[in-house]
Amino acid sequence: MDHGARRRENPEYGVAVTQIHEPGALPVDAEIPARHQYWEERLPRDVRARLLEKAGRTLTWWAGPDADGRPSALVVGDRGLCRLRQELRDGTPEFRGQRVRVEPGSLRSRSFDATPSPDGRAAAPGAPGAPVVRLALGAQAQGVLGHFPLPVQDFLQRPFLSGAAGTGGVTADWYYDETVGPERTTWFLAVCLSTGHALTVAEDTRTLARGARPERAEWRGIRCHEARLTPR
């Protein structure tokens, strides 16, 4: 799914580029409520309150079933990356949360307008022959990441090219939901990449006219964040 690369100056790798991905399929299950409804209906009020308090000022969030179909949620805030899932203890379901703290003063935010080019093509990749540093991401994570424009993909992956963040052990979390209209489809997309030392986040709503190619999607204004995490 390697589409191209973005140039990156890095003291460890020299001139290196990040792997750029193609958009993959985004299957949806109509039986699963979208994040706002799921949050309100499947998570108790006190659990939601604790999660938001631990995360701090919210940068992105979502709620939905985990791989086992149990309620789960993720909230990224200016104080921490918080994950919540429901587990069974002695046959009784209970919610368990986990937080990794954001290092104070390390949060950096940036917006991308992602205006499509006139010919609908992505920006040119990095220098031919430059080494490509690839993160160990699964195919589905690559496909979700591939829906974002090239500058956003570069922003999300770039911190993990350094030795401090490391290219191995990158966890990818993502969420999307779909609203289909007669003329266009609207998606909410959010991605969080993290290690024990760093995280990057992107979220936005995009619309795609019926029959148009993914690169012609219109974005509202992609908001991205990068921060260092405090090791345990």
GROMACS .gro file of C-alpha atoms in nm:
model
  232
    1MET     CA    1   0.000   0.000   0.000
    2ASP     CA    2   0.305   0.225  -0.030
    3HIS     CA    3   0.201   0.528  -0.235
    4GLY     CA    4   0.498   0.755  -0.184
    5ALA     CA    5   0.697   0.921   0.088
    6ARG     CA    6   0.762   1.252   0.256
    7ARG     CA    7   1.111   1.391   0.310
    8ARG     CA    8   1.241   1.389   0.667
    9GLU     CA    9   1.568   1.525   0.808
   10ASN     CA   10   1.667   1.307   1.102
   11PRO     CA   11   2.005   1.292   1.278
   12GLU     CA   12   1.977   0.916   1.322
   13TYR     CA   13   1.861   0.822   0.971
   14GLY     CA   14   2.006   1.112   0.773
   15VAL     CA   15   1.773   1.202   0.489
   16ALA     CA   16   1.475   0.970   0.534
   17VAL     CA   17   1.112   0.968   0.429
   18THR     CA   18   0.794   0.841   0.586
   19GLN     CA   19   0.584   0.573   0.423
   20ILE     CA   20   0.264   0.707   0.265
   21HIS     CA   21  -0.038   0.477   0.239
   22GLU     CA   22  -0.328   0.428   0.002
   23PRO     CA   23  -0.685   0.456   0.138
   24GLY     CA   24  -0.837   0.123   0.234
   25ALA     CA   25  -1.192   0.000   0.277
   26LEU     CA   26  -1.395   0.150   0.562
   27PRO     CA   27  -1.664  -0.110   0.639
   28VAL     CA   28  -1.937  -0.008   0.881
   29ASP     CA   29  -2.190  -0.204   1.086
   30ALA     CA   30  -2.528  -0.032   1.083
   31GLU     CA   31  -2.618  -0.206   1.410
   32ILE     CA   32  -2.347  -0.019   1.604
   33PRO     CA   33  -2.445   0.334   1.714
   34ALA     CA   34  -2.217   0.623   1.621
   35ARG     CA   35  -1.979   0.749   1.887
   36HIS     CA   36  -2.202   1.010   2.053
   37GLN     CA   37  -2.493   0.771   2.097
   38TYR     CA   38  -2.265   0.486   2.202
   39TRP     CA   39  -2.094   0.710   2.460
   40GLU     CA   40  -2.423   0.816   2.614
   41GLU     CA   41  -2.598   0.478   2.606
   42ARG     CA   42  -2.324   0.223   2.674
   43LEU     CA   43  -2.098   0.401   2.925
   44PRO     CA   44  -2.221   0.496   3.274
   45ARG     CA   45  -2.222   0.867   3.357
   46ASP     CA   46  -1.965   0.835   3.638
   47VAL     CA   47  -1.732   0.634   3.414
   48ARG     CA   48  -1.752   0.901   3.143
   49ALA     CA   49  -1.682   1.176   3.396
   50ARG     CA   50  -1.371   1.003   3.534
   51LEU     CA   51  -1.238   0.936   3.185
   52LEU     CA   52  -1.274   1.300   3.080
   53GLU     CA   53  -1.121   1.424   3.406
   54LYS     CA   54  -0.816   1.201   3.363
   55ALA     CA   55  -0.765   1.306   2.999
   56GLY     CA   56  -0.796   1.681   3.055
   57ARG     CA   57  -0.890   1.914   2.771
   58THR     CA   58  -1.018   1.681   2.500
   59LEU     CA   59  -0.827   1.663   2.170
   60THR     CA   60  -1.014   1.366   2.024
   61TRP     CA   61  -1.233   1.085   2.153
   62TRP     CA   62  -1.454   0.798   2.048
   63ALA     CA   63  -1.651   0.509   2.192
   64GLY     CA   64  -1.751   0.175   2.044
   65PRO     CA   65  -1.718  -0.202   2.083
   66ASP     CA   66  -1.375  -0.361   2.113
   67ALA     CA   67  -1.264  -0.672   1.924
   68ASP     CA   68  -1.469  -0.886   2.164
   69GLY     CA   69  -1.780  -0.672   2.124
   70ARG     CA   70  -1.753  -0.517   2.472
   71PRO     CA   71  -1.792  -0.141   2.530
   72SER     CA   72  -1.471   0.059   2.507
   73ALA     CA   73  -1.359   0.418   2.462
   74LEU     CA   74  -1.050   0.626   2.395
   75VAL     CA   75  -0.996   0.988   2.495
   76VAL     CA   76  -0.685   1.190   2.416
   77GLY     CA   77  -0.650   1.509   2.616
   78ASP     CA   78  -0.382   1.756   2.710
   79ARG     CA   79  -0.312   1.558   3.029
   80GLY     CA   80  -0.314   1.203   2.898
   81LEU     CA   81  -0.408   0.925   2.661
   82CYS     CA   82  -0.689   0.728   2.826
   83ARG     CA   83  -0.828   0.393   2.721
   84LEU     CA   84  -1.134   0.229   2.872
   85ARG     CA   85  -1.272  -0.118   2.823
   86GLN     CA   86  -1.521  -0.345   2.988
   87GLU     CA   87  -1.380  -0.665   3.137
   88LEU     CA   88  -1.530  -0.961   3.315
   89ARG     CA   89  -1.423  -1.017   3.675
   90ASP     CA   90  -1.568  -1.329   3.834
   91GLY     CA   91  -1.834  -1.322   3.563
   92THR     CA   92  -1.933  -0.962   3.640
   93PRO     CA   93  -1.865  -0.689   3.382
   94GLU     CA   94  -1.672  -0.388   3.508
   95PHE     CA   95  -1.496  -0.099   3.340
   96ARG     CA   96  -1.119  -0.071   3.365
   97GLY     CA   97  -0.927   0.238   3.256
   98GLN     CA   98  -0.566   0.306   3.169
   99ARG     CA   99  -0.391   0.642   3.134
  100VAL     CA  100  -0.051   0.738   2.997
  101ARG     CA  101   0.036   1.094   3.097
  102VAL     CA  102   0.126   1.369   2.851
  103GLU     CA  103   0.453   1.538   2.941
  104PRO     CA  104   0.365   1.894   3.047
  105GLY     CA  105   0.455   2.154   2.786
  106SER     CA  106   0.517   1.899   2.508
  107LEU     CA  107   0.182   1.927   2.326
  108ARG     CA  108   0.203   2.077   1.978
  109SER     CA  109  -0.100   2.129   1.754
  110ARG     CA  110  -0.140   2.206   1.385
  111SER     CA  111  -0.426   2.237   1.138
  112PHE     CA  112  -0.431   2.131   0.772
  113ASP     CA  113  -0.690   2.264   0.528
  114ALA     CA  114  -0.624   1.973   0.287
  115THR     CA  115  -0.755   2.158  -0.018
  116PRO     CA  116  -0.754   1.913  -0.313
  117SER     CA  117  -0.514   1.999  -0.592
  118PRO     CA  118  -0.675   2.102  -0.924
  119ASP     CA  119  -0.585   1.771  -1.088
  120GLY     CA  120  -0.681   1.568  -0.781
  121ARG     CA  121  -0.334   1.426  -0.730
  122ALA     CA  122  -0.139   1.418  -0.407
  123ALA     CA  123   0.173   1.624  -0.350
  124ALA     CA  124   0.501   1.493  -0.488
  125PRO     CA  125   0.682   1.243  -0.264
  126GLY     CA  126   1.030   1.288  -0.120
  127ALA     CA  127   1.358   1.261  -0.306
  128PRO     CA  128   1.390   0.952  -0.527
  129GLY     CA  129   1.611   0.689  -0.368
  130ALA     CA  130   1.589   0.830  -0.017
  131PRO     CA  131   1.552   0.562   0.253
  132VAL     CA  132   1.194   0.499   0.363
  133VAL     CA  133   1.134   0.438   0.734
  134ARG     CA  134   0.830   0.218   0.775
  135LEU     CA  135   0.628   0.187   1.092
  136ALA     CA  136   0.504  -0.159   1.188
  137LEU     CA  137   0.136  -0.089   1.126
  138GLY     CA  138  -0.126  -0.347   1.032
  139ALA     CA  139  -0.301  -0.341   0.696
  140GLN     CA  140  -0.625  -0.199   0.835
  141ALA     CA  141  -0.445   0.080   1.020
  142GLN     CA  142  -0.255   0.164   0.703
  143GLY     CA  143  -0.580   0.178   0.509
  144VAL     CA  144  -0.743   0.417   0.756
  145LEU     CA  145  -0.432   0.634   0.767
  146GLY     CA  146  -0.433   0.639   0.388
  147HIS     CA  147  -0.757   0.838   0.378
  148PHE     CA  148  -0.578   1.139   0.523
  149PRO     CA  149  -0.385   1.373   0.288
  150LEU     CA  150  -0.010   1.319   0.253
  151PRO     CA  151   0.096   1.607   0.483
  152VAL     CA  152  -0.123   1.466   0.761
  153GLN     CA  153   0.013   1.114   0.715
  154ASP     CA  154   0.362   1.261   0.739
  155PHE     CA  155   0.274   1.456   1.055
  156LEU     CA  156   0.131   1.147   1.223
  157GLN     CA  157   0.427   0.920   1.147
  158ARG     CA  158   0.718   1.164   1.171
  159PRO     CA  159   0.777   1.161   1.550
  160PHE     CA  160   0.827   0.785   1.544
  161LEU     CA  161   1.126   0.808   1.309
  162SER     CA  162   1.353   0.925   1.589
  163GLY     CA  163   1.533   0.699   1.830
  164ALA     CA  164   1.348   0.854   2.124
  165ALA     CA  165   1.007   0.747   1.997
  166GLY     CA  166   1.126   0.439   1.808
  167THR     CA  167   0.983   0.278   1.494
  168GLY     CA  168   0.888  -0.043   1.670
  169GLY     CA  169   0.591  -0.103   1.896
  170VAL     CA  170   0.372   0.172   1.754
  171THR     CA  171   0.009   0.120   1.858
  172ALA     CA  172  -0.255   0.240   1.612
  173ASP     CA  173  -0.604   0.327   1.733
  174TRP     CA  174  -0.868   0.462   1.500
  175TYR     CA  175  -1.236   0.534   1.464
  176TYR     CA  176  -1.469   0.631   1.182
  177ASP     CA  177  -1.839   0.660   1.121
  178GLU     CA  178  -2.038   0.723   0.806
  179THR     CA  179  -2.342   0.926   0.711
  180VAL     CA  180  -2.476   0.856   0.363
  181GLY     CA  181  -2.678   1.122   0.180
  182PRO     CA  182  -2.829   1.130  -0.169
  183GLU     CA  183  -2.541   1.334  -0.315
  184ARG     CA  184  -2.248   1.271  -0.086
  185THR     CA  185  -2.110   1.063   0.199
  186THR     CA  186  -1.981   1.223   0.517
  187TRP     CA  187  -1.723   1.056   0.738
  188PHE     CA  188  -1.579   1.136   1.078
  189LEU     CA  189  -1.224   0.997   1.092
  190ALA     CA  190  -0.983   0.992   1.385
  191VAL     CA  191  -0.643   0.825   1.426
  192CYS     CA  192  -0.407   0.800   1.722
  193LEU     CA  193  -0.054   0.657   1.692
  194SER     CA  194   0.138   0.601   2.013
  195THR     CA  195   0.431   0.436   2.185
  196GLY     CA  196   0.527   0.455   2.550
  197HIS     CA  197   0.707   0.781   2.475
  198ALA     CA  198   0.503   0.973   2.216
  199LEU     CA  199   0.166   1.011   2.051
  200THR     CA  200   0.018   1.178   1.744
  201VAL     CA  201  -0.349   1.241   1.674
  202ALA     CA  202  -0.558   1.358   1.380
  203GLU     CA  203  -0.932   1.401   1.340
  204ASP     CA  204  -1.173   1.567   1.103
  205THR     CA  205  -1.496   1.533   0.908
  206ARG     CA  206  -1.475   1.491   0.532
  207THR     CA  207  -1.733   1.471   0.256
  208LEU     CA  208  -1.707   1.288  -0.072
  209ALA     CA  209  -1.941   1.342  -0.364
  210ARG     CA  210  -2.104   1.030  -0.501
  211GLY     CA  211  -1.872   0.858  -0.750
  212ALA     CA  212  -1.569   1.078  -0.671
  213ARG     CA  213  -1.225   0.941  -0.597
  214PRO     CA  214  -1.105   0.952  -0.230
  215GLU     CA  215  -0.840   1.217  -0.301
  216ARG     CA  216  -1.119   1.457  -0.409
  217ALA     CA  217  -1.276   1.450  -0.062
  218GLU     CA  218  -1.344   1.783   0.104
  219TRP     CA  219  -1.217   1.821   0.458
  220ARG     CA  220  -1.355   2.067   0.712
  221GLY     CA  221  -1.011   2.139   0.863
  222ILE     CA  222  -0.790   1.857   0.989
  223ARG     CA  223  -0.669   1.915   1.344
  224CYS     CA  224  -0.350   1.731   1.444
  225HIS     CA  225  -0.162   1.702   1.771
  226GLU     CA  226   0.176   1.569   1.880
  227ALA     CA  227   0.302   1.517   2.236
  228ARG     CA  228   0.559   1.333   2.439
  229LEU     CA  229   0.437   1.080   2.693
  230THR     CA  230   0.579   1.022   3.039
  231PRO     CA  231   0.710   0.666   3.068
  232ARG     CA  232   0.571   0.460   3.352
   0.00000   0.00000   0.00000
